[in-house]
CSV table of C-alpha atoms in Angstrom, one decimal:
chain,number,residue,atom,x,y,z
X,271,UNK,CA,9.0,-9.4,-4.6
X,272,UNK,CA,12.8,-9.2,-5.4
X,273,UNK,CA,15.2,-6.5,-4.4
X,274,UNK,CA,16.2,-4.2,-7.0
X,275,UNK,CA,19.2,-1.6,-7.8
X,276,UNK,CA,20.3,0.3,-11.1
X,277,UNK,CA,21.1,-0.9,-14.0
X,278,UNK,CA,24.0,1.4,-14.2
X,279,UNK,CA,25.8,4.5,-12.4
X,280,UNK,CA,24.4,7.7,-13.3
X,281,UNK,CA,25.7,11.3,-12.0
X,282,UNK,CA,24.4,14.8,-11.3
X,283,UNK,CA,25.3,17.9,-9.6
X,284,UNK,CA,23.1,20.9,-8.4
X,285,UNK,CA,23.3,23.7,-5.7
X,286,UNK,CA,23.1,22.7,-1.8
X,287,UNK,CA,19.8,24.2,-0.1
X,288,UNK,CA,22.0,25.4,2.8
X,289,UNK,CA,25.7,26.0,1.5
X,290,UNK,CA,24.6,27.1,-1.8
X,291,UNK,CA,27.2,25.6,-3.4
X,292,UNK,CA,27.6,22.8,-5.9
X,293,UNK,CA,27.2,19.4,-5.0
X,294,UNK,CA,28.3,16.2,-7.0
X,295,UNK,CA,25.9,13.4,-6.7
X,296,UNK,CA,26.3,9.7,-8.0
X,297,UNK,CA,23.8,6.9,-7.8
X,298,UNK,CA,26.2,3.5,-8.0
X,299,UNK,CA,24.5,0.0,-8.1
X,300,UNK,CA,24.6,-2.1,-5.0
X,301,UNK,CA,24.6,-5.7,-4.2
X,302,UNK,CA,21.3,-7.4,-2.8
X,303,UNK,CA,20.9,-6.8,1.0
X,304,UNK,CA,23.2,-3.6,0.7
X,305,UNK,CA,20.2,-1.2,1.7
X,306,UNK,CA,20.6,2.4,0.4
X,307,UNK,CA,24.0,3.9,1.9
X,308,UNK,CA,25.1,7.3,1.5
X,309,UNK,CA,28.9,8.0,1.0
X,310,UNK,CA,30.8,10.8,1.8
X,311,UNK,CA,33.6,11.1,-0.9
X,312,UNK,CA,35.0,14.3,0.8
X,313,UNK,CA,35.0,12.7,4.2
X,314,UNK,CA,35.6,8.6,3.8
X,315,UNK,CA,32.4,8.3,6.1
X,316,UNK,CA,29.6,5.8,5.2
X,317,UNK,CA,26.0,6.5,6.5
X,318,UNK,CA,23.2,4.0,6.3
X,319,UNK,CA,19.8,5.3,4.8
X,320,UNK,CA,17.9,4.4,8.3
X,321,UNK,CA,15.6,5.4,11.2
X,322,UNK,CA,18.5,4.8,13.8
X,323,UNK,CA,20.8,7.3,12.0
X,324,UNK,CA,18.3,10.2,12.1
X,325,UNK,CA,19.6,13.6,13.8
X,326,UNK,CA,16.9,14.4,15.8
X,327,UNK,CA,18.5,17.8,16.5
X,328,UNK,CA,18.1,18.9,12.9
X,329,UNK,CA,14.8,17.9,11.5
X,330,UNK,CA,13.2,21.4,11.4
X,331,UNK,CA,13.7,22.2,7.7
X,332,UNK,CA,14.6,18.5,6.4
X,333,UNK,CA,15.7,15.2,7.3
X,334,UNK,CA,19.5,14.7,8.3
X,335,UNK,CA,21.0,11.6,8.7
X,336,UNK,CA,24.0,11.6,11.1
X,337,UNK,CA,27.0,8.7,12.0
X,338,UNK,CA,30.4,9.3,13.5
X,339,UNK,CA,32.2,12.2,12.2
X,340,UNK,CA,29.7,12.7,9.2
X,341,UNK,CA,26.1,13.6,8.3
X,342,UNK,CA,24.3,14.0,5.2
X,343,UNK,CA,21.3,16.5,5.0
X,344,UNK,CA,18.2,17.0,2.9
X,345,UNK,CA,17.6,13.4,2.2
X,346,UNK,CA,13.9,13.1,1.9
X,347,UNK,CA,13.3,14.1,-2.0
X,348,UNK,CA,16.0,11.5,-3.4
X,349,UNK,CA,14.8,8.7,-1.0
X,350,UNK,CA,11.2,9.1,-1.7
X,351,UNK,CA,12.4,8.6,-5.3
X,352,UNK,CA,14.4,5.9,-4.8
X,353,UNK,CA,11.8,4.0,-2.5
X,354,UNK,CA,8.6,4.9,-5.0
X,355,UNK,CA,10.6,3.6,-8.1
X,356,UNK,CA,11.3,0.4,-6.2
X,357,UNK,CA,15.1,0.8,-5.6
X,358,UNK,CA,16.4,-1.3,-2.7
X,359,UNK,CA,20.3,-1.1,-3.0
X,360,UNK,CA,22.3,1.7,-3.6
X,361,UNK,CA,25.3,3.4,-3.1
X,362,UNK,CA,24.9,7.4,-3.1
X,363,UNK,CA,27.9,9.0,-3.2
X,364,UNK,CA,28.4,12.8,-2.5
X,365,UNK,CA,30.9,15.0,-1.9
X,366,UNK,CA,29.2,17.7,0.6
X,367,UNK,CA,27.0,17.5,3.5
X,368,UNK,CA,23.8,17.9,1.1
X,369,UNK,CA,22.0,16.0,-1.2
X,370,UNK,CA,21.5,18.8,-4.0
X,371,UNK,CA,17.9,20.4,-4.1
X,372,UNK,CA,17.6,20.3,-8.0
X,373,UNK,CA,14.3,21.9,-8.5
X,374,UNK,CA,12.6,21.2,-5.0
X,375,UNK,CA,10.9,18.0,-6.0
X,376,UNK,CA,11.7,14.3,-6.7
X,377,UNK,CA,11.3,14.5,-10.3
X,378,UNK,CA,15.2,15.0,-11.2
X,379,UNK,CA,15.8,11.9,-9.3
X,380,UNK,CA,13.0,10.0,-11.2
X,381,UNK,CA,14.8,11.1,-14.3
X,382,UNK,CA,18.0,9.8,-13.0
X,383,UNK,CA,16.5,6.6,-12.0
X,384,UNK,CA,14.7,5.9,-15.5
X,385,UNK,CA,18.0,7.0,-17.1
X,386,UNK,CA,20.1,4.4,-15.5
X,387,UNK,CA,17.0,2.0,-15.7
X,388,UNK,CA,16.0,-0.8,-13.3
X,389,UNK,CA,17.9,-4.3,-12.4
X,390,UNK,CA,16.1,-7.1,-10.5
X,391,UNK,CA,18.3,-9.0,-7.9
X,392,UNK,CA,17.8,-12.4,-6.8
X,393,UNK,CA,16.9,-11.3,-3.1
X,394,UNK,CA,13.6,-11.1,-1.9
X,395,UNK,CA,12.5,-7.6,-0.3
X,396,UNK,CA,12.2,-6.8,3.6
X,397,UNK,CA,8.5,-6.0,4.3
X,398,UNK,CA,7.5,-3.8,7.1
X,399,UNK,CA,3.7,-5.0,7.6
X,400,UNK,CA,1.6,-2.9,9.9
X,401,UNK,CA,-0.8,-5.5,11.4
X,402,UNK,CA,-2.9,-3.2,13.8
X,403,UNK,CA,-4.0,0.2,14.2
X,404,UNK,CA,-1.3,2.4,15.6
X,405,UNK,CA,-1.4,6.3,16.4
X,406,UNK,CA,1.1,8.8,17.2
X,407,UNK,CA,0.6,12.4,18.4
X,408,UNK,CA,3.1,15.2,19.2
X,409,UNK,CA,2.3,18.6,19.7
X,410,UNK,CA,-1.5,18.4,18.0
X,411,UNK,CA,0.3,16.7,15.5
X,412,UNK,CA,-0.9,13.1,14.2
X,413,UNK,CA,0.4,10.1,12.3
X,414,UNK,CA,-1.9,7.3,12.2
X,415,UNK,CA,-1.4,4.1,10.4
X,416,UNK,CA,-3.7,1.1,9.6
X,417,UNK,CA,-3.2,-2.1,8.0
X,418,UNK,CA,-3.2,-2.3,4.3
X,419,UNK,CA,-2.0,-4.4,1.5
X,420,UNK,CA,-0.4,-1.8,-0.3
X,421,UNK,CA,1.5,1.4,1.0
X,422,UNK,CA,-0.8,4.4,0.9
X,423,UNK,CA,-0.8,8.0,2.4
X,424,UNK,CA,-3.3,10.3,3.3
X,425,UNK,CA,-2.1,13.6,4.3
X,426,UNK,CA,-4.1,16.8,5.6
X,427,UNK,CA,-2.9,20.4,6.0
X,428,UNK,CA,-4.0,23.7,6.9
X,429,UNK,CA,-2.0,26.9,6.5
X,430,UNK,CA,-3.3,30.4,6.8
X,431,UNK,CA,-2.4,31.4,3.6
X,432,UNK,CA,-5.4,32.1,0.6
X,433,UNK,CA,-3.1,29.7,-1.8
X,434,UNK,CA,-3.1,26.6,0.6
X,435,UNK,CA,-5.9,26.9,3.3
X,436,UNK,CA,-6.8,23.4,4.0
X,437,UNK,CA,-5.6,20.7,1.6
X,438,UNK,CA,-6.2,17.0,2.1
X,439,UNK,CA,-5.0,14.1,-0.3
X,440,UNK,CA,-4.7,10.4,-0.7
X,441,UNK,CA,-2.8,8.5,-3.0
X,442,UNK,CA,-1.2,4.9,-3.3
X,443,UNK,CA,2.5,4.7,-3.3
X,444,UNK,CA,3.7,2.8,-6.6
X,445,UNK,CA,5.7,4.1,-9.6
X,446,UNK,CA,3.3,5.0,-11.8
X,447,UNK,CA,1.1,7.2,-9.3
X,448,UNK,CA,3.8,8.5,-7.7
X,449,UNK,CA,5.8,10.0,-10.6
X,450,UNK,CA,2.5,11.4,-12.0
X,451,UNK,CA,1.0,12.9,-8.8
X,452,UNK,CA,3.8,13.3,-6.2
X,453,UNK,CA,6.8,13.5,-7.7
X,454,UNK,CA,6.9,16.9,-9.3
X,455,UNK,CA,5.6,18.7,-6.2
X,456,UNK,CA,8.2,21.3,-4.9
X,457,UNK,CA,9.1,22.5,-1.3
X,458,UNK,CA,7.7,25.6,-0.1
X,459,UNK,CA,8.2,28.1,2.3
X,460,UNK,CA,7.1,31.9,3.3
X,461,UNK,CA,9.3,34.8,2.5
X,462,UNK,CA,9.6,35.9,6.2
X,463,UNK,CA,11.0,32.6,7.3
X,464,UNK,CA,13.3,32.8,4.0
X,465,UNK,CA,14.9,36.2,5.0
X,466,UNK,CA,15.1,35.3,8.7
X,467,UNK,CA,17.0,31.8,7.9
X,468,UNK,CA,19.1,33.2,5.4
X,469,UNK,CA,20.5,35.8,8.1
X,470,UNK,CA,21.5,32.5,10.1
X,471,UNK,CA,23.8,31.2,7.3
X,472,UNK,CA,21.0,28.7,6.1
X,473,UNK,CA,19.3,28.1,2.9
X,474,UNK,CA,22.0,30.1,1.1
X,475,UNK,CA,21.2,27.9,-2.1
X,476,UNK,CA,17.1,28.4,-1.8
X,477,UNK,CA,15.5,30.6,-4.4
X,478,UNK,CA,12.2,30.2,-6.5
X,479,UNK,CA,14.0,27.7,-9.1
X,480,UNK,CA,14.0,25.1,-6.5
X,481,UNK,CA,11.1,26.2,-3.8
X,482,UNK,CA,7.5,27.7,-3.9
X,483,UNK,CA,8.2,31.0,-2.0
X,484,UNK,CA,4.8,32.5,-0.6
X,485,UNK,CA,4.4,36.2,0.8
X,486,UNK,CA,1.3,37.8,2.2
X,487,UNK,CA,-1.4,36.3,0.2
X,488,UNK,CA,0.3,35.7,-3.0
X,489,UNK,CA,3.6,33.7,-4.1
X,490,UNK,CA,6.5,34.8,-6.0
X,491,UNK,CA,6.7,31.8,-8.5
X,492,UNK,CA,4.7,32.3,-11.8
X,493,UNK,CA,2.6,29.5,-11.2
X,494,UNK,CA,1.8,26.1,-9.4
X,495,UNK,CA,2.8,22.7,-11.2
X,496,UNK,CA,-0.6,21.3,-10.1
X,497,UNK,CA,-3.5,22.6,-8.0
X,498,UNK,CA,-2.7,20.4,-4.7
X,499,UNK,CA,1.2,21.1,-5.1
X,500,UNK,CA,1.4,21.9,-1.4
X,501,UNK,CA,-0.2,18.7,0.2
X,502,UNK,CA,1.4,16.8,-2.5
X,503,UNK,CA,4.6,17.7,-1.7
X,504,UNK,CA,4.3,16.8,1.8
X,505,UNK,CA,3.2,13.2,0.7
X,506,UNK,CA,6.7,13.2,-1.1
X,507,UNK,CA,8.5,14.3,2.2
X,508,UNK,CA,6.8,11.8,4.1
X,509,UNK,CA,7.5,8.7,1.5
X,510,UNK,CA,11.3,9.8,2.1
X,511,UNK,CA,11.1,9.9,5.5
X,512,UNK,CA,9.4,6.4,5.9
X,513,UNK,CA,11.7,5.0,3.5
X,514,UNK,CA,13.8,5.2,6.5
X,515,UNK,CA,12.6,1.6,7.7
X,516,UNK,CA,14.7,0.2,5.5
X,517,UNK,CA,12.2,-2.2,4.1
X,518,UNK,CA,9.0,-2.0,1.9
X,519,UNK,CA,6.4,-0.3,3.6
X,520,UNK,CA,2.7,-1.7,3.6
X,521,UNK,CA,0.3,0.3,5.4
X,522,UNK,CA,-2.3,3.1,5.1
X,523,UNK,CA,-0.5,6.3,6.9
X,524,UNK,CA,-3.1,9.2,7.8
X,525,UNK,CA,-1.0,12.3,8.6
X,526,UNK,CA,-2.2,15.7,9.9
X,527,UNK,CA,0.0,18.9,10.2
X,528,UNK,CA,2.8,16.4,10.4
X,529,UNK,CA,6.5,17.3,9.1
X,530,UNK,CA,10.0,16.0,9.1
X,531,UNK,CA,10.5,15.8,13.3
X,532,UNK,CA,6.6,14.2,13.5
X,533,UNK,CA,7.3,11.5,10.8
X,534,UNK,CA,10.9,10.6,12.3
X,535,UNK,CA,9.1,10.0,15.8
X,536,UNK,CA,6.2,8.1,14.5
X,537,UNK,CA,8.7,5.8,12.7
X,538,UNK,CA,10.5,5.4,15.7
X,539,UNK,CA,7.8,4.7,17.7
X,540,UNK,CA,6.0,2.3,15.6
X,541,UNK,CA,9.1,0.1,14.6
X,542,UNK,CA,9.3,-0.2,18.4
X,543,UNK,CA,5.6,-1.4,18.8
X,544,UNK,CA,3.8,-4.6,18.2
X,545,UNK,CA,1.6,-3.0,15.6
X,546,UNK,CA,4.1,-4.7,12.9
X,547,UNK,CA,5.6,-7.9,11.8
X,548,UNK,CA,8.5,-8.2,9.6
X,549,UNK,CA,8.6,-10.3,6.5
X,550,UNK,CA,12.1,-11.4,5.2
X,551,UNK,CA,14.0,-9.7,7.6
X,552,UNK,CA,16.5,-11.4,9.9
X,553,UNK,CA,16.7,-11.5,13.5
X,554,UNK,CA,19.6,-9.1,13.8
X,555,UNK,CA,17.9,-6.3,11.5
X,556,UNK,CA,14.8,-6.4,13.4
X,557,UNK,CA,16.5,-6.0,16.7
X,558,UNK,CA,18.7,-3.1,15.3
X,559,UNK,CA,15.6,-1.3,14.0
X,560,UNK,CA,13.6,-1.8,17.5
X,561,UNK,CA,16.5,-0.8,19.9
X,562,UNK,CA,18.8,1.9,18.1
X,563,UNK,CA,19.4,4.7,20.0
X,564,UNK,CA,18.5,8.2,18.8
X,565,UNK,CA,20.8,10.6,17.4
X,566,UNK,CA,21.5,13.9,18.7
X,567,UNK,CA,24.4,16.1,17.4
C-alpha cells in the first residue's frame, strides 16, 4: 500500500467547541513520510499527530495534542476522517487552539477530503500490525485487540438513558464503510453536564447544531441521524484516537465503555508491548513510538 496525500489544498471555517469563536482551517498536501502535522499559524508552532504528543491532563472531553508552548484541541473527528479516507501525509493549518467542531461529526471533513481529491505517493505505508492478543483495563473500562488482516472495531456502550442504554456495533474501517456507517454520527452529551461545563468557561460553542443533547428521557435535537448514532460516534472517536499511532493500524479492537483517556492509555501501552510488529517503519520511528514520555500540561 502506498502513502497518500490530498491532490490540492482545501479550507473551511467553523466554531471552536470550547472558545465559541470562529476558527479557520486549511488542509495542505504534504510530501511522503511527512505524516499528519498540525501547524498553529497564530503561534508558529508545529505539532505532530502522534501518540507521544497527547496531553494526558486534557482528555476528559476530547483529545488534545501539546508540544512546546502550543496545543491543539479536539483533533479526533478530523483525524478519524483522514485515517478512514487513507490520508497519510498532510499539513493542517489552524489559527486557534481548536479544530472547528463543525456539525459534531466527521462528515464535513470527509466532504473536504473528497473536494480536494486524493493523490497517491511513491513511498510505502507504515503499518502497525497486532501479532497477538493484548488487553488493557482502566477503572472498569476495557480495550482489547486481536490479530486481524484489516482494521476492525467492536464497541459497546451502556448509558442510563432510554435513548441509549446498551449499544454494540462492529465495523471494518475502510473509506466506504466509514463514510456510510460512522462518519455522520455526532458527538453527544447531557444537558446537566453542558450547563456545568459552560459555567467553567468550556464548550462555549456547544449547541444542538453540533451535538446531540440529552435531558431526562428525551433529547433536545429533532431526531437522530441513525439508530445507532451514539455507539457509532464512539467508534468515530476511537478511529481518530488510534490514528495517532502514526501508521496504518491492523488489528481487531474490542472496546467496552471506553473514551478518549482510555483510548490514549491503551495505545501508549500497546505500542510499548511485544504484541505488535512494525512494517516499513525505520528503527528510529519505532524507538520514538515506544519510549516517548507522556505529556502533562
